[in-house]
Short mmCIF file of C-alpha atoms in Angstrom, two decimals:
data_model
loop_
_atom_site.label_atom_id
_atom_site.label_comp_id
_atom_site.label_asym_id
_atom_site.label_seq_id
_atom_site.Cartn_x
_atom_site.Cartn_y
_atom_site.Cartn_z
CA UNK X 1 0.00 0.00 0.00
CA UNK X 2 1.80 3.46 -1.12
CA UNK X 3 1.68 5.37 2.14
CA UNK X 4 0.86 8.97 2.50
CA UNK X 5 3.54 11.43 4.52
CA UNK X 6 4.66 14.80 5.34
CA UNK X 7 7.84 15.42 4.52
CA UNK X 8 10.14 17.56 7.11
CA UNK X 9 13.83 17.99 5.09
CA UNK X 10 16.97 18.55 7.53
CA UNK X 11 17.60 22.17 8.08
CA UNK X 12 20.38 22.88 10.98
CA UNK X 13 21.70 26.56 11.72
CA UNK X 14 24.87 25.14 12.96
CA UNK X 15 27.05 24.68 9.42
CA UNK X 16 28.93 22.08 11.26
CA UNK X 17 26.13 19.96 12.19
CA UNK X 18 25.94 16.97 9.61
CA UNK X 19 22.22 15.32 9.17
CA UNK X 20 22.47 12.12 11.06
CA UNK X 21 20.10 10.48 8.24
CA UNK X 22 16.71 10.03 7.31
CA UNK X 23 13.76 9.53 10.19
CA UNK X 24 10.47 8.20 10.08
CA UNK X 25 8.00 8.06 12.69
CA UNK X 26 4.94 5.84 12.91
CA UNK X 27 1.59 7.35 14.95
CA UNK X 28 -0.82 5.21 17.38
CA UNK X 29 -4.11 3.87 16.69
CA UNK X 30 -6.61 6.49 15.67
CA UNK X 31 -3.90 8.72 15.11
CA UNK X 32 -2.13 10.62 12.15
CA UNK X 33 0.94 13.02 10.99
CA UNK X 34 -0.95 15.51 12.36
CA UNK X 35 -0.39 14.57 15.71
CA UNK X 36 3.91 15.01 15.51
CA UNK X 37 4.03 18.16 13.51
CA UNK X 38 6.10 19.68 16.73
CA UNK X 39 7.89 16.67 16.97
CA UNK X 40 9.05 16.39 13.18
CA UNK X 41 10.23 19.99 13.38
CA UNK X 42 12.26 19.47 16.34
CA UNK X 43 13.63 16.27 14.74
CA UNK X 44 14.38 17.82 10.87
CA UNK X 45 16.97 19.72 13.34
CA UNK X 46 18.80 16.28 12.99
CA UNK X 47 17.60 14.81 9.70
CA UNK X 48 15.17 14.75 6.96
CA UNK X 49 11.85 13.48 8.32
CA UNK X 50 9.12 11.31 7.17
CA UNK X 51 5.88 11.50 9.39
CA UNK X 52 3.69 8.41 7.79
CA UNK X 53 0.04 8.05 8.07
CA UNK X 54 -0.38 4.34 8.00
CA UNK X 55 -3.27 2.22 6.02
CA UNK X 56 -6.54 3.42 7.38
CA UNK X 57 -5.87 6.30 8.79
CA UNK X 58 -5.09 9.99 7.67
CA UNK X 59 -4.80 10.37 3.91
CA UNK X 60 -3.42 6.92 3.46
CA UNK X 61 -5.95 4.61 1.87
CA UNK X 62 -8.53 2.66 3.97
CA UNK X 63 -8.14 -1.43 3.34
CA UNK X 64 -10.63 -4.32 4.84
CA UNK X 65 -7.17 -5.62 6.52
CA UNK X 66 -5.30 -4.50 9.37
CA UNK X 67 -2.65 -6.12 10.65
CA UNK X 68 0.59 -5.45 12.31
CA UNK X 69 2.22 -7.48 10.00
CA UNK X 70 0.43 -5.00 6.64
CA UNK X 71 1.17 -2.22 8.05
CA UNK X 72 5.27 -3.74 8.38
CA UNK X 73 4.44 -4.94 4.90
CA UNK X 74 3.44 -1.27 4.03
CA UNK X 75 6.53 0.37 6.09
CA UNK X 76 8.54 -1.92 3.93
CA UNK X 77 7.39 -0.75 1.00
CA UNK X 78 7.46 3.07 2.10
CA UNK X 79 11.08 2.87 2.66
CA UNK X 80 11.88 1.05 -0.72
CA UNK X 81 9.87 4.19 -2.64
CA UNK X 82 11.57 6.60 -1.42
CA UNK X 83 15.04 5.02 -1.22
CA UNK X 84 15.87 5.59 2.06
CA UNK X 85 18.60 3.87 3.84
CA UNK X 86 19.21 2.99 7.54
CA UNK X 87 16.78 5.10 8.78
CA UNK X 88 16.01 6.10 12.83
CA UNK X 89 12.35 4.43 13.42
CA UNK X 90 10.57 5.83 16.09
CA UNK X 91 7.23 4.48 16.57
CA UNK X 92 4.29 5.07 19.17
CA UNK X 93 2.00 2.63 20.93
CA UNK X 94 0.10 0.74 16.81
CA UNK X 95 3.51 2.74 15.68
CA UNK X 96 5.62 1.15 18.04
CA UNK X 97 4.36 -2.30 17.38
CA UNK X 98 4.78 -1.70 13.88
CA UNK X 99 8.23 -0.64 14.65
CA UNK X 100 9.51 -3.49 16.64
CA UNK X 101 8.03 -6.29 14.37
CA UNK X 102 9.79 -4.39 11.17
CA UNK X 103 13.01 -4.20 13.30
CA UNK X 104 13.13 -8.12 13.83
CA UNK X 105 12.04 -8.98 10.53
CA UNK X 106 14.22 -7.05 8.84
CA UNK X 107 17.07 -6.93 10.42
CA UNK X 108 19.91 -5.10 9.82
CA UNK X 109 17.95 -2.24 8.02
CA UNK X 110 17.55 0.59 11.01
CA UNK X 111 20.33 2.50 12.45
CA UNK X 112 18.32 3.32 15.18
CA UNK X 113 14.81 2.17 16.88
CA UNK X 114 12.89 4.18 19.58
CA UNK X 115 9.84 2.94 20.91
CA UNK X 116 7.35 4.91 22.87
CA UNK X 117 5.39 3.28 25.84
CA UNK X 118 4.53 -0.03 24.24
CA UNK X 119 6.13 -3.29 24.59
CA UNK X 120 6.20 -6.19 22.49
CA UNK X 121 3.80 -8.15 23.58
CA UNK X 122 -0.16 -9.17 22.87
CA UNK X 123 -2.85 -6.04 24.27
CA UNK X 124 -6.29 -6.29 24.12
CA UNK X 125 -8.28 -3.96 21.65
CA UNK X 126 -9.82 -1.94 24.95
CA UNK X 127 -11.29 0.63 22.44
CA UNK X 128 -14.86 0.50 22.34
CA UNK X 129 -15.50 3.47 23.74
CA UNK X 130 -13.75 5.57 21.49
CA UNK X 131 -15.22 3.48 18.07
CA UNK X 132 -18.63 4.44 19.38
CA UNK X 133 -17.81 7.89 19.70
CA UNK X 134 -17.17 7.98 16.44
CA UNK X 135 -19.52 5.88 15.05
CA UNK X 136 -22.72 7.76 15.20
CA UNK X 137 -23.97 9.39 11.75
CA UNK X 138 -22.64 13.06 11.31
CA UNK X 139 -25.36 13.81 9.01
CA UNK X 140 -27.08 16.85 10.29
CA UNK X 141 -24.11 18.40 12.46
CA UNK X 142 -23.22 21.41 11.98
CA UNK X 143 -20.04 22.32 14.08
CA UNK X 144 -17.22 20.64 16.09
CA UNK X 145 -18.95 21.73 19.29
CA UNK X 146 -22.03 19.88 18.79
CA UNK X 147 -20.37 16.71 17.51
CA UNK X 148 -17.72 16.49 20.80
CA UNK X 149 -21.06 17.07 23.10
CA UNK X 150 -22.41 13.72 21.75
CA UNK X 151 -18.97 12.09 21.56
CA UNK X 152 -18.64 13.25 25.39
CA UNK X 153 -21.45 10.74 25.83
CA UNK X 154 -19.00 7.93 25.51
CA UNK X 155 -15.54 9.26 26.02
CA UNK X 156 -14.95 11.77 29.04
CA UNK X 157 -12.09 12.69 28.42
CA UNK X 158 -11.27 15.70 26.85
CA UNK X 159 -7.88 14.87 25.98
CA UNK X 160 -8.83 11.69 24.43
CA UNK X 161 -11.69 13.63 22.56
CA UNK X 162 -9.51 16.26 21.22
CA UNK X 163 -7.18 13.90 20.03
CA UNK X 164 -9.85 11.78 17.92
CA UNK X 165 -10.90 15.01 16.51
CA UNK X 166 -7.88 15.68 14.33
CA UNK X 167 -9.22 13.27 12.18
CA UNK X 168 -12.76 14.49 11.56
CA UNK X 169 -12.77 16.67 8.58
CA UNK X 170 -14.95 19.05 7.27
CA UNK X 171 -15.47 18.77 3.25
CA UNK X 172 -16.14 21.66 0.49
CA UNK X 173 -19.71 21.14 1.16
CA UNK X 174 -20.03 21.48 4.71
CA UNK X 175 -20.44 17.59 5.55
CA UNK X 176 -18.61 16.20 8.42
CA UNK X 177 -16.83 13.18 8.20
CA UNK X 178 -13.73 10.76 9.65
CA UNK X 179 -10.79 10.60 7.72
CA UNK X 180 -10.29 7.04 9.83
CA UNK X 181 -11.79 4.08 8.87
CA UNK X 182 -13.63 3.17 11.76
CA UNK X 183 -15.89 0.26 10.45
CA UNK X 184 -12.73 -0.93 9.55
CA UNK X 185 -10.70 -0.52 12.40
CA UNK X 186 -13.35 -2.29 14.50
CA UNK X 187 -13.28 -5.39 12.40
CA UNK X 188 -9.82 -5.42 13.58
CA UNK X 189 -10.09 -6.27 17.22
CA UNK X 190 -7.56 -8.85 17.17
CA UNK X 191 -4.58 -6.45 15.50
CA UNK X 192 -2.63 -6.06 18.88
CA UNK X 193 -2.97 -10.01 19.82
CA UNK X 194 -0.01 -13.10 19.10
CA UNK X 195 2.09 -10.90 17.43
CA UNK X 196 5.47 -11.45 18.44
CA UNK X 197 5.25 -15.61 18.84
CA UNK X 198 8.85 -15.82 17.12
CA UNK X 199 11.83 -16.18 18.68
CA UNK X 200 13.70 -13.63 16.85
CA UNK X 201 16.13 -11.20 18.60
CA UNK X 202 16.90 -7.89 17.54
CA UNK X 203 20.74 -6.45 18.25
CA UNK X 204 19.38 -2.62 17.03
CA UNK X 205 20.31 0.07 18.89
CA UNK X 206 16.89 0.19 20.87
CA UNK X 207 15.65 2.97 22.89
CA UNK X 208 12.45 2.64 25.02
CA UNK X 209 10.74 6.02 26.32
CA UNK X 210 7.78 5.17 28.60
CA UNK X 211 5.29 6.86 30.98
CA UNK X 212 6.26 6.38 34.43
CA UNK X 213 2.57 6.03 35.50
CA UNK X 214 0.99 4.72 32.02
CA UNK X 215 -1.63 1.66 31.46
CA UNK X 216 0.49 0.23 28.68
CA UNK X 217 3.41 -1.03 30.41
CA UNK X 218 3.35 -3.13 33.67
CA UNK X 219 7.04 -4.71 35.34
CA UNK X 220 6.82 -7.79 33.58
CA UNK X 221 7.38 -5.71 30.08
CA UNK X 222 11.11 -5.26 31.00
CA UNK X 223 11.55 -8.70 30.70
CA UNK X 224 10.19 -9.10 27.10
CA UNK X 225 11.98 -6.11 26.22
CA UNK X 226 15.21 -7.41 27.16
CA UNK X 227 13.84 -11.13 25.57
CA UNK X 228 13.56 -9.12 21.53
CA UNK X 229 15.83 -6.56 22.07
CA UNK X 230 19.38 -7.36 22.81
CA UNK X 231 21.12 -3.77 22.96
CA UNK X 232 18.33 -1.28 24.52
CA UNK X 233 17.95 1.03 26.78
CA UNK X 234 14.60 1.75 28.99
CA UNK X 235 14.21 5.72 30.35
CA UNK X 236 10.85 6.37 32.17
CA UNK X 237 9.32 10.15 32.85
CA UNK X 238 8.02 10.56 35.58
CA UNK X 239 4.28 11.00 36.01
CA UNK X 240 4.19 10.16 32.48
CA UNK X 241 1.30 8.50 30.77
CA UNK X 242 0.84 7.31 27.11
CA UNK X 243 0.94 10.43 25.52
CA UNK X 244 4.36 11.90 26.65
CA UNK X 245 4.97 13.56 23.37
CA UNK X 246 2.33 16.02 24.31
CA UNK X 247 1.62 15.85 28.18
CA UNK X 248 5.71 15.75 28.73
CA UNK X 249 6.86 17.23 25.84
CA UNK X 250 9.69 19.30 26.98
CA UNK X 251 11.20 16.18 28.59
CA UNK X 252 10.33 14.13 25.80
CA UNK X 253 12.21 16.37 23.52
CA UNK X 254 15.31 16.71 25.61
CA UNK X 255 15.64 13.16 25.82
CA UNK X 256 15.49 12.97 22.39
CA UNK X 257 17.91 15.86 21.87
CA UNK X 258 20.60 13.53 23.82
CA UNK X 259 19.58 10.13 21.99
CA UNK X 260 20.30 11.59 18.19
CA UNK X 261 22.99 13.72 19.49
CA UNK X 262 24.77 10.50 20.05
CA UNK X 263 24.43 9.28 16.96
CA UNK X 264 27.14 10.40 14.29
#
């Protein structure tokens, strides 16, 4: 599947400052390229970026299949387009899954691999409430405001809400609509489940950035981590849930300053 992107090249003010190489970053479930716009500046500071919306979500095309394994398939071919070579993969929560499975089934192809608060292991699809929201007919709606008050009705939070929202679209004729494929995505309830049942390990330079109080990771991850990944290393933020990119974001950056720094 030929992947859409946004495209960040390297710029630097330092003349000294060399790019590092190309870097591509993969979003969560229900998420987009629109969500790391701050992130792919600050990283073009080290490299040319490619922020990827992957199969069924953003502008990428909607398929009846979705699979962590496809959406490798599709990462695959996303790289092989556009010719790049040893990239830096970072990849969040879907993304990071994505990420991990690519690194040890193709190994040898990333320079570096940073994986944001998931761990490679089965999850359930705990998402119900947030397919709903999005699930009732937008026929008739006529702003943003009216559409989150019925999407309150089955997800709280605002964060989560506002979030969701940067994937409802407004066309030329005044119709609302999701640029995810939501009937799609909930046919996929199983996408998270028996992924990594191989015994491959993984030797990739591997860094693991995780919440310090989020739902996704639990002590027993550390283990696994260690189990696929041979060379990582595991920094927590404090306080931290899933979404440290935004909630932590000045942390998040600076730890990311000091990871690519390293890299020559």
């Amino acid at each position: 599947m030929k992947l859409s992107h946004k495209l960040y090249p390297f710029q630097n003010s330092d003349p000294n400052r060399k790019s590092i190489g190309d870097i591509i970053i993969l979003h969560g479930l229900f998420g987009s390229s629109k969500n790391w716009v701050t992130v792919a500046k600050f990283l073009s500071n080290f490299g040319s970026v490619y922020a990827v919306d992957q199969r069924n979500h953003g502008d990428s095309p909607h398929a009846e299949e979705h699979s962590i394994r496809l959406m490798s398939e599709d990462l695959e071919e996303f790289i092989f387009d556009h010719k790049i070579q040893n990239p830096v993969l970072l990849g969040h929560s879907m993304g990071g899954l994505v990420a991990m499975y690519f690194d040890l089934t193709h190994p040898g192809i990333l320079k570096k691999l940073i994986i944001q608060d998931i761990a490679p292991r089965s999850y359930p699809f705990a998402y119900d409430n947030e397919i709903q929201s999005m699930s009732f007919a937008l026929d008739g709606y006529s702003s943003r405001t009216e559409i989150d008050s019925e999407m309150a009705k089955y997800v709280s939070d605002t964060f989560i809400r506002q979030f969701l929202q940067m994937s409802l679209e407004r066309n030329e004729n005044g119709k609302y609509g999701w640029k995810l494929n939501v009937n799609g995505l909930n046919h996929a309830r199983r996408v998270f489940e028996d992924v990594f049942t191989f015994d491959t390990t993984s030797m990739t330079p591997t860094l693991f950035l995780l919440g310090g109080s989020s739902e996704y990771i639990r002590d027993s991850d550390f283990q696994v981590m260690d189990q696929f990944f041979k060379n990582n290393q595991k920094i927590t933020i404090a306080g931290g849930g899933h979404y440290i990119h935004f909630t932590h974001q000045a942390k998040y950056l600076e730890l990311l300053d000091r990871e690519l720094s390293s890299i020559s």
